PDB file of N, CA and C in Angstrom:
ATOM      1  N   UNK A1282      17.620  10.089  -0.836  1.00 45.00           N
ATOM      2  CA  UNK A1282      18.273   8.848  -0.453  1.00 45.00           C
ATOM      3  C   UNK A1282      17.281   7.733  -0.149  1.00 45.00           C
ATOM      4  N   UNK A1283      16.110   8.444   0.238  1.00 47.00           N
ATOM      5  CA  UNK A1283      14.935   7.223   0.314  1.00 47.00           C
ATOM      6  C   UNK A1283      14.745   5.945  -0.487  1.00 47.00           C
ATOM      7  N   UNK A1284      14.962   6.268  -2.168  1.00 58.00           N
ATOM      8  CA  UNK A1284      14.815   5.660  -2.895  1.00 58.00           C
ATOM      9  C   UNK A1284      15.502   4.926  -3.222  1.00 58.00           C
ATOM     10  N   UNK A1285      17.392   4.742  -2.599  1.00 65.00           N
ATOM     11  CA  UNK A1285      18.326   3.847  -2.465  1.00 65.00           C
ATOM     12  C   UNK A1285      18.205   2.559  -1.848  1.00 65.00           C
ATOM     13  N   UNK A1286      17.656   3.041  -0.872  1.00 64.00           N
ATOM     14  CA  UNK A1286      17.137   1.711   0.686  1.00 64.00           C
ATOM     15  C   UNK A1286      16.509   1.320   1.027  1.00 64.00           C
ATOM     16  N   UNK A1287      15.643   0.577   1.393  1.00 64.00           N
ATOM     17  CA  UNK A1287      14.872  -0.042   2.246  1.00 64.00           C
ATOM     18  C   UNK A1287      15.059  -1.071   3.092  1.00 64.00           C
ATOM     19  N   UNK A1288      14.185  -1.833   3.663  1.00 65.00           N
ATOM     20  CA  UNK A1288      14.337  -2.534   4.613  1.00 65.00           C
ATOM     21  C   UNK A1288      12.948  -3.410   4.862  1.00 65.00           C
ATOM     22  N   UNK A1289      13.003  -4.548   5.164  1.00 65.00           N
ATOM     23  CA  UNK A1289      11.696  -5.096   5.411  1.00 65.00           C
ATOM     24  C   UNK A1289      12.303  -6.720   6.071  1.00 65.00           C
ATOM     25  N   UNK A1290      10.950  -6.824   6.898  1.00 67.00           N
ATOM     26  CA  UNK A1290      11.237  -7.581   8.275  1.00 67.00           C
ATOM     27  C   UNK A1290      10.723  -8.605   8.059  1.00 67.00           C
ATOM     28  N   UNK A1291      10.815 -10.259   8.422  1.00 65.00           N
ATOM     29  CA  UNK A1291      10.326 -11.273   8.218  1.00 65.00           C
ATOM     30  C   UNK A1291      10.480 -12.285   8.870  1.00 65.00           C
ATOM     31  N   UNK A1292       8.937 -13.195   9.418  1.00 62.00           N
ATOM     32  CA  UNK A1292       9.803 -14.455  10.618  1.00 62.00           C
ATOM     33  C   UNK A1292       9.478 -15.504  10.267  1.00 62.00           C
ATOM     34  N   UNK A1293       8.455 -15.834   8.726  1.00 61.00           N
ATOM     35  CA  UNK A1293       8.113 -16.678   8.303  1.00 61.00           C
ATOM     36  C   UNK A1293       9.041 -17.550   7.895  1.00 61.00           C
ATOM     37  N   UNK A1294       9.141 -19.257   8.151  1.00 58.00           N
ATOM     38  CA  UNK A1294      10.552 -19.638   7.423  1.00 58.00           C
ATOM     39  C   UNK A1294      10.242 -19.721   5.383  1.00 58.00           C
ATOM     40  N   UNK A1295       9.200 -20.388   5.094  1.00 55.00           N
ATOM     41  CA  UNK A1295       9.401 -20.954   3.502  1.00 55.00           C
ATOM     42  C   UNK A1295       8.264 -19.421   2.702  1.00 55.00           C
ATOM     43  N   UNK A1296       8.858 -19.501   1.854  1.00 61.00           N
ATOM     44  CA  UNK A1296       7.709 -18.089   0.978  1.00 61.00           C
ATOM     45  C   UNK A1296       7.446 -17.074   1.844  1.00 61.00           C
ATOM     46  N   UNK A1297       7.925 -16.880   2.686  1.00 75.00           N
ATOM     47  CA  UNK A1297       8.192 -15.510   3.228  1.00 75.00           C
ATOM     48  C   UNK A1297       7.936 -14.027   2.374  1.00 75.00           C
ATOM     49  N   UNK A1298       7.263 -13.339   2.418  1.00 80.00           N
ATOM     50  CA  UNK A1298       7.243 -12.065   1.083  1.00 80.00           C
ATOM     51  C   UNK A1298       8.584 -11.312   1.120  1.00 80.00           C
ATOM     52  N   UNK A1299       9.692 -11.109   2.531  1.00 83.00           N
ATOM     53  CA  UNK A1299      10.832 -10.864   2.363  1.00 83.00           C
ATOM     54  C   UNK A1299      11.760 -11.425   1.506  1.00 83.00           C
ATOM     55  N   UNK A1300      11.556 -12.912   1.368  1.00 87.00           N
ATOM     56  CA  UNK A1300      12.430 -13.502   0.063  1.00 87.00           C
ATOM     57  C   UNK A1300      12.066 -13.161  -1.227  1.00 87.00           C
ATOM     58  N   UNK A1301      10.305 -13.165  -1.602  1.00 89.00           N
ATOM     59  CA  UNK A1301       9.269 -12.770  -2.609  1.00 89.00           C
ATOM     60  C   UNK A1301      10.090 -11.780  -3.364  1.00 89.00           C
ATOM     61  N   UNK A1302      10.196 -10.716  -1.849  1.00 90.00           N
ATOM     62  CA  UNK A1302      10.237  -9.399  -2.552  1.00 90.00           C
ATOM     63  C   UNK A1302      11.779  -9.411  -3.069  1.00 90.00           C
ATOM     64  N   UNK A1303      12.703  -9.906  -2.304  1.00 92.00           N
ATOM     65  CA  UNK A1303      14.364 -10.372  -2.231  1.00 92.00           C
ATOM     66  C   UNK A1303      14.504 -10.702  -3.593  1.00 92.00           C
ATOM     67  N   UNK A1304      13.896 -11.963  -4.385  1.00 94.00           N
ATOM     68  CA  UNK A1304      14.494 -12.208  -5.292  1.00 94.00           C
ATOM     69  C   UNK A1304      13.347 -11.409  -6.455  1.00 94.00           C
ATOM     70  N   UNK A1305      12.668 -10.901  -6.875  1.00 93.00           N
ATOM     71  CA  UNK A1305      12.243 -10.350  -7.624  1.00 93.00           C
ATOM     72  C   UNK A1305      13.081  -8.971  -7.749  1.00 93.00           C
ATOM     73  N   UNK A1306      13.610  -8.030  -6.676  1.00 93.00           N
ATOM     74  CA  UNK A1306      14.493  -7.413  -6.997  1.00 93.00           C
ATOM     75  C   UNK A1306      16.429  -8.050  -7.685  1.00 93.00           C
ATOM     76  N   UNK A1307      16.174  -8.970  -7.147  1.00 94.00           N
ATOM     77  CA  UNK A1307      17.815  -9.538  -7.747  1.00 94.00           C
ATOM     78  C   UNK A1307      17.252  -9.714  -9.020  1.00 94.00           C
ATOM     79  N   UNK A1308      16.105 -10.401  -9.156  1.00 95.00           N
ATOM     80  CA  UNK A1308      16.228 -10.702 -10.780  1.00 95.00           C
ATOM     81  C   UNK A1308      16.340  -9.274 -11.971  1.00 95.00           C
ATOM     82  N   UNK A1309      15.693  -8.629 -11.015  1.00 94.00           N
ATOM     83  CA  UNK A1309      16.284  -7.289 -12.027  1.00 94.00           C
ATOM     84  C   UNK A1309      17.181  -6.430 -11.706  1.00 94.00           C
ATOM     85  N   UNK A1310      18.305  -7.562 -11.345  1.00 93.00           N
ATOM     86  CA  UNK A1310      19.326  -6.533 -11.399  1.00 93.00           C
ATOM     87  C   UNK A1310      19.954  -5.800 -10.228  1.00 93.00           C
ATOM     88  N   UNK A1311      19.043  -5.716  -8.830  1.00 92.00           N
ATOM     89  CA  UNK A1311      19.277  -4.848  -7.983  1.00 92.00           C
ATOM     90  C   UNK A1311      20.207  -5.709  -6.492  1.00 92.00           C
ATOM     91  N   UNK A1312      20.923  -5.106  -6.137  1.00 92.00           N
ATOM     92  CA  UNK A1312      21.551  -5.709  -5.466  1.00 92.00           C
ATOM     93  C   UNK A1312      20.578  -5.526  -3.969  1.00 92.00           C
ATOM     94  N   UNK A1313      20.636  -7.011  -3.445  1.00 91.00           N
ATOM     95  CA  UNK A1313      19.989  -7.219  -2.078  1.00 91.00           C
ATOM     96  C   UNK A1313      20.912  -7.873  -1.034  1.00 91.00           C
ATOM     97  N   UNK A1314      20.872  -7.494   0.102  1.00 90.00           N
ATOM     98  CA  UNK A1314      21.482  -7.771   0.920  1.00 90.00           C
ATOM     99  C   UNK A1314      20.451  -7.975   2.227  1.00 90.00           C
ATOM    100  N   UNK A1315      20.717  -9.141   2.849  1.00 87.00           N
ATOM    101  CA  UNK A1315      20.528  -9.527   4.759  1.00 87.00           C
ATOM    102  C   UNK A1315      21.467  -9.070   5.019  1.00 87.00           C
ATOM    103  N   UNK A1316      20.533  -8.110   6.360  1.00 85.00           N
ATOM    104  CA  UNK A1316      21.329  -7.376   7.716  1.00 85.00           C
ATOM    105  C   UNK A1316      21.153  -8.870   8.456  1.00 85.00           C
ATOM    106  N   UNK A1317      22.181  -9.066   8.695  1.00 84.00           N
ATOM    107  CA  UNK A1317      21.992 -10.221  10.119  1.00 84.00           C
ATOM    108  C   UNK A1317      22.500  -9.729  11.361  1.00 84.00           C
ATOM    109  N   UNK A1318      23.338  -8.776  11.404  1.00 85.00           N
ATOM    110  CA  UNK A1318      23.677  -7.820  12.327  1.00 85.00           C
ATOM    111  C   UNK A1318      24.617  -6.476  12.072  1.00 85.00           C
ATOM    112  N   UNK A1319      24.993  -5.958  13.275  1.00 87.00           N
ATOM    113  CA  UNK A1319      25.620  -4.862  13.218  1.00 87.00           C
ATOM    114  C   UNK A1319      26.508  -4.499  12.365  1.00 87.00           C
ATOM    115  N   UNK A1320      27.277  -5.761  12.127  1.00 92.00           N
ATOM    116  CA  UNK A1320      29.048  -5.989  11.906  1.00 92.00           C
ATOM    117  C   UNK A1320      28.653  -6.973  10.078  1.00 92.00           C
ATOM    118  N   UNK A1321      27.567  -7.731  10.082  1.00 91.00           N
ATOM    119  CA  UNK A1321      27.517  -8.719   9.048  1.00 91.00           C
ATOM    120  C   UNK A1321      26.145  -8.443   7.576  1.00 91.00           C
ATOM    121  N   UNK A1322      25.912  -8.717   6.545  1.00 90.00           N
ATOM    122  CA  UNK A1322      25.549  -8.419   5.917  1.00 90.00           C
ATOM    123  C   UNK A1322      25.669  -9.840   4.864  1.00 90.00           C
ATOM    124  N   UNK A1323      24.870 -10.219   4.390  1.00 91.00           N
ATOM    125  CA  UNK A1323      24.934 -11.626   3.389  1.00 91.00           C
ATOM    126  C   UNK A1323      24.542 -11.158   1.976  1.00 91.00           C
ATOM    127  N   UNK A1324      24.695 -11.467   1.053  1.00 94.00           N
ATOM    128  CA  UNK A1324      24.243 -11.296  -0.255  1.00 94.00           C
ATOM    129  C   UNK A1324      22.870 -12.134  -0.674  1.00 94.00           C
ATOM    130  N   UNK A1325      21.754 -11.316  -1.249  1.00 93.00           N
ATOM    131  CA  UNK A1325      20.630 -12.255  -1.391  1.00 93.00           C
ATOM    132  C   UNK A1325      21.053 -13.541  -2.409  1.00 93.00           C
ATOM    133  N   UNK A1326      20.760 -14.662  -2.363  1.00 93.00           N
ATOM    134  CA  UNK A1326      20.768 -15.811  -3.419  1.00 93.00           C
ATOM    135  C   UNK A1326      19.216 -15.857  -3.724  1.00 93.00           C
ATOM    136  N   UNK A1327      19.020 -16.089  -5.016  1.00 93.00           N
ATOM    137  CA  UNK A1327      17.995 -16.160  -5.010  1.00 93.00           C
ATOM    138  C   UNK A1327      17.055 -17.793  -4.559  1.00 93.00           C
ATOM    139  N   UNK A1328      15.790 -17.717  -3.890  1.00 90.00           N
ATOM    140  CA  UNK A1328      15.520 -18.666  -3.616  1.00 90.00           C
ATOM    141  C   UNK A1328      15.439 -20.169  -4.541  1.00 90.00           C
ATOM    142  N   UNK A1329      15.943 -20.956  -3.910  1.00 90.00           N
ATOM    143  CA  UNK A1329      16.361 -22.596  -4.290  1.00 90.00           C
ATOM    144  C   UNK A1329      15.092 -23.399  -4.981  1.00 90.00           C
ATOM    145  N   UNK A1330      13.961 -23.374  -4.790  1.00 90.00           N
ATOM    146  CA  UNK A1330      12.616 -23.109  -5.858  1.00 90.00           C
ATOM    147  C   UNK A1330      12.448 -22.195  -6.484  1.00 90.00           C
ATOM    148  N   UNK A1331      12.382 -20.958  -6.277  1.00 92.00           N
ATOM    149  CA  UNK A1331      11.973 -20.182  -7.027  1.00 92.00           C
ATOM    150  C   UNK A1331      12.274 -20.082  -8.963  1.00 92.00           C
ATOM    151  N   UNK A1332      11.413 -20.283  -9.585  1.00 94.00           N
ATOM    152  CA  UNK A1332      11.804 -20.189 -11.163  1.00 94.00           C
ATOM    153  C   UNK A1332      11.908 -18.601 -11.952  1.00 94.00           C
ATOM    154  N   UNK A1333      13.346 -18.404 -12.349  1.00 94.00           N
ATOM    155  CA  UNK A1333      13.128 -16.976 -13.309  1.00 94.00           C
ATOM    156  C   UNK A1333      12.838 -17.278 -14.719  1.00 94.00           C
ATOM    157  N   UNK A1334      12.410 -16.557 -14.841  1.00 94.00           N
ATOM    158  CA  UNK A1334      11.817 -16.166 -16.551  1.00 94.00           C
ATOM    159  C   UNK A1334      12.074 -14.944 -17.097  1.00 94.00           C
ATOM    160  N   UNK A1335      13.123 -14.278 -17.093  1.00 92.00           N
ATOM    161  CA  UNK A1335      13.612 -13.134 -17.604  1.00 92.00           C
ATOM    162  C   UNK A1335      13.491 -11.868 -16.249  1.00 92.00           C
ATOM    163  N   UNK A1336      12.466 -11.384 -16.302  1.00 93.00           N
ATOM    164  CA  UNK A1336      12.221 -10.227 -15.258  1.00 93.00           C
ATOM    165  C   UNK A1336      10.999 -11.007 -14.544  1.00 93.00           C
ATOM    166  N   UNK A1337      10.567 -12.218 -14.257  1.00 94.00           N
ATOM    167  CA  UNK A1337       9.992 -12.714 -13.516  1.00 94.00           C
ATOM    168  C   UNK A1337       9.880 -13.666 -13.229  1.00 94.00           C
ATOM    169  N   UNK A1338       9.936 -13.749 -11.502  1.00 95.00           N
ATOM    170  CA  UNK A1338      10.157 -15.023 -10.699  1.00 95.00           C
ATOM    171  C   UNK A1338       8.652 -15.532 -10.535  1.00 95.00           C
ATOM    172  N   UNK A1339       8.664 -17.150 -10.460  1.00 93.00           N
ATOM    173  CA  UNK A1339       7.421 -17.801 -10.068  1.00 93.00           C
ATOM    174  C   UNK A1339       7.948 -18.919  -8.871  1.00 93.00           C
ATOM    175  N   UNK A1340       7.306 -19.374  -8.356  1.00 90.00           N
ATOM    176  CA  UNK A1340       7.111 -20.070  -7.290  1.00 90.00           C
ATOM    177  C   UNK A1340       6.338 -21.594  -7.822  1.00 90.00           C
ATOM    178  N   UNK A1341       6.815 -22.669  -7.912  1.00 87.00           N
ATOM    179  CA  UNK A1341       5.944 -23.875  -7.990  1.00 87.00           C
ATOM    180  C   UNK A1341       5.173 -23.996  -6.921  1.00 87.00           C
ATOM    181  N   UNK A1342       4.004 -24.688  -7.220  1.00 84.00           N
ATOM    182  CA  UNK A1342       3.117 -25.214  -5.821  1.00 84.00           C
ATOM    183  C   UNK A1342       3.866 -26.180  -4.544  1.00 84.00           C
ATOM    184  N   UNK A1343       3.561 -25.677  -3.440  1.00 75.00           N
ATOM    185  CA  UNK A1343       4.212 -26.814  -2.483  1.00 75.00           C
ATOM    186  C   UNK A1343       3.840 -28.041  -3.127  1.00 75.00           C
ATOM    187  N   UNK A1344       4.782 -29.433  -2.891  1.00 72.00           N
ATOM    188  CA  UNK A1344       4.646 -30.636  -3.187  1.00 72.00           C
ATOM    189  C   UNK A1344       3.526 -31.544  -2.757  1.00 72.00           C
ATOM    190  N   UNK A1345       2.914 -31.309  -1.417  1.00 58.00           N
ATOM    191  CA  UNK A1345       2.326 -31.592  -0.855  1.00 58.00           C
ATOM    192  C   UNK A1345       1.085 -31.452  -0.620  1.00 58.00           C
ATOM    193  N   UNK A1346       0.659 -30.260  -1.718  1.00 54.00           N
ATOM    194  CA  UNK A1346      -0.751 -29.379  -1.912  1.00 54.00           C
ATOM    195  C   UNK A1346      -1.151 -30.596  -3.308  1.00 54.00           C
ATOM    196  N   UNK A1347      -2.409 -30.633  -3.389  1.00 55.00           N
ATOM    197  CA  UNK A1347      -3.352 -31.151  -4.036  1.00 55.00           C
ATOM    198  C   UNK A1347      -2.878 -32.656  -4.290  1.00 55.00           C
ATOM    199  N   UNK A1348      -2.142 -33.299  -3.390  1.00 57.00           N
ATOM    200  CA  UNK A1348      -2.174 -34.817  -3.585  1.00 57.00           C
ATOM    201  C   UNK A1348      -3.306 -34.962  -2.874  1.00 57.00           C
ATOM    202  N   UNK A1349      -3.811 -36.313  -3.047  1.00 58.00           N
ATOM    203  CA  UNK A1349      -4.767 -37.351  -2.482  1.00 58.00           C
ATOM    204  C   UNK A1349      -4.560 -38.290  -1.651  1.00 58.00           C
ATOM    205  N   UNK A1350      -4.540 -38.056   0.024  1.00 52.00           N
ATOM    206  CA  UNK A1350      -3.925 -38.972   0.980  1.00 52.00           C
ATOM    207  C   UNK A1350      -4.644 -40.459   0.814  1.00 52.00           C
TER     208      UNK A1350
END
């Protein structure tokens, strides 16, 4: 049954490796779910940047990385 479940913990808010890992499993297919508690359970969406390409997700650069103040 090990190989059904897992679980992994996260407090980072943006690129978090819990989302990383979240939507790289949805993209293939696997159903993910947030525990938010006892009673509740959310369906992963995959992240709102994140780009798929068949069986792989990429991440654009933050917006804010390599401008010139």
């Amino acid at each position: 049954y090990w190989r059904d479940w897992s679980s992994d913990e996260c407090s980072s808010d943006l690129r978090c490796h819990r989302s990383m890992i979240a939507d790289a499993l949805a993209a293939r297919g696997v159903p993910v779910w947030h525990i938010m508690s006892a009673a509740k359970a959310n369906p992963h969406q995959i992240t709102s940047f994140a780009r798929e390409d068949g069986l792989r997700v990429t991440y654009p650069p933050p917006e804010d990385k390599g401008k010139i103040s």
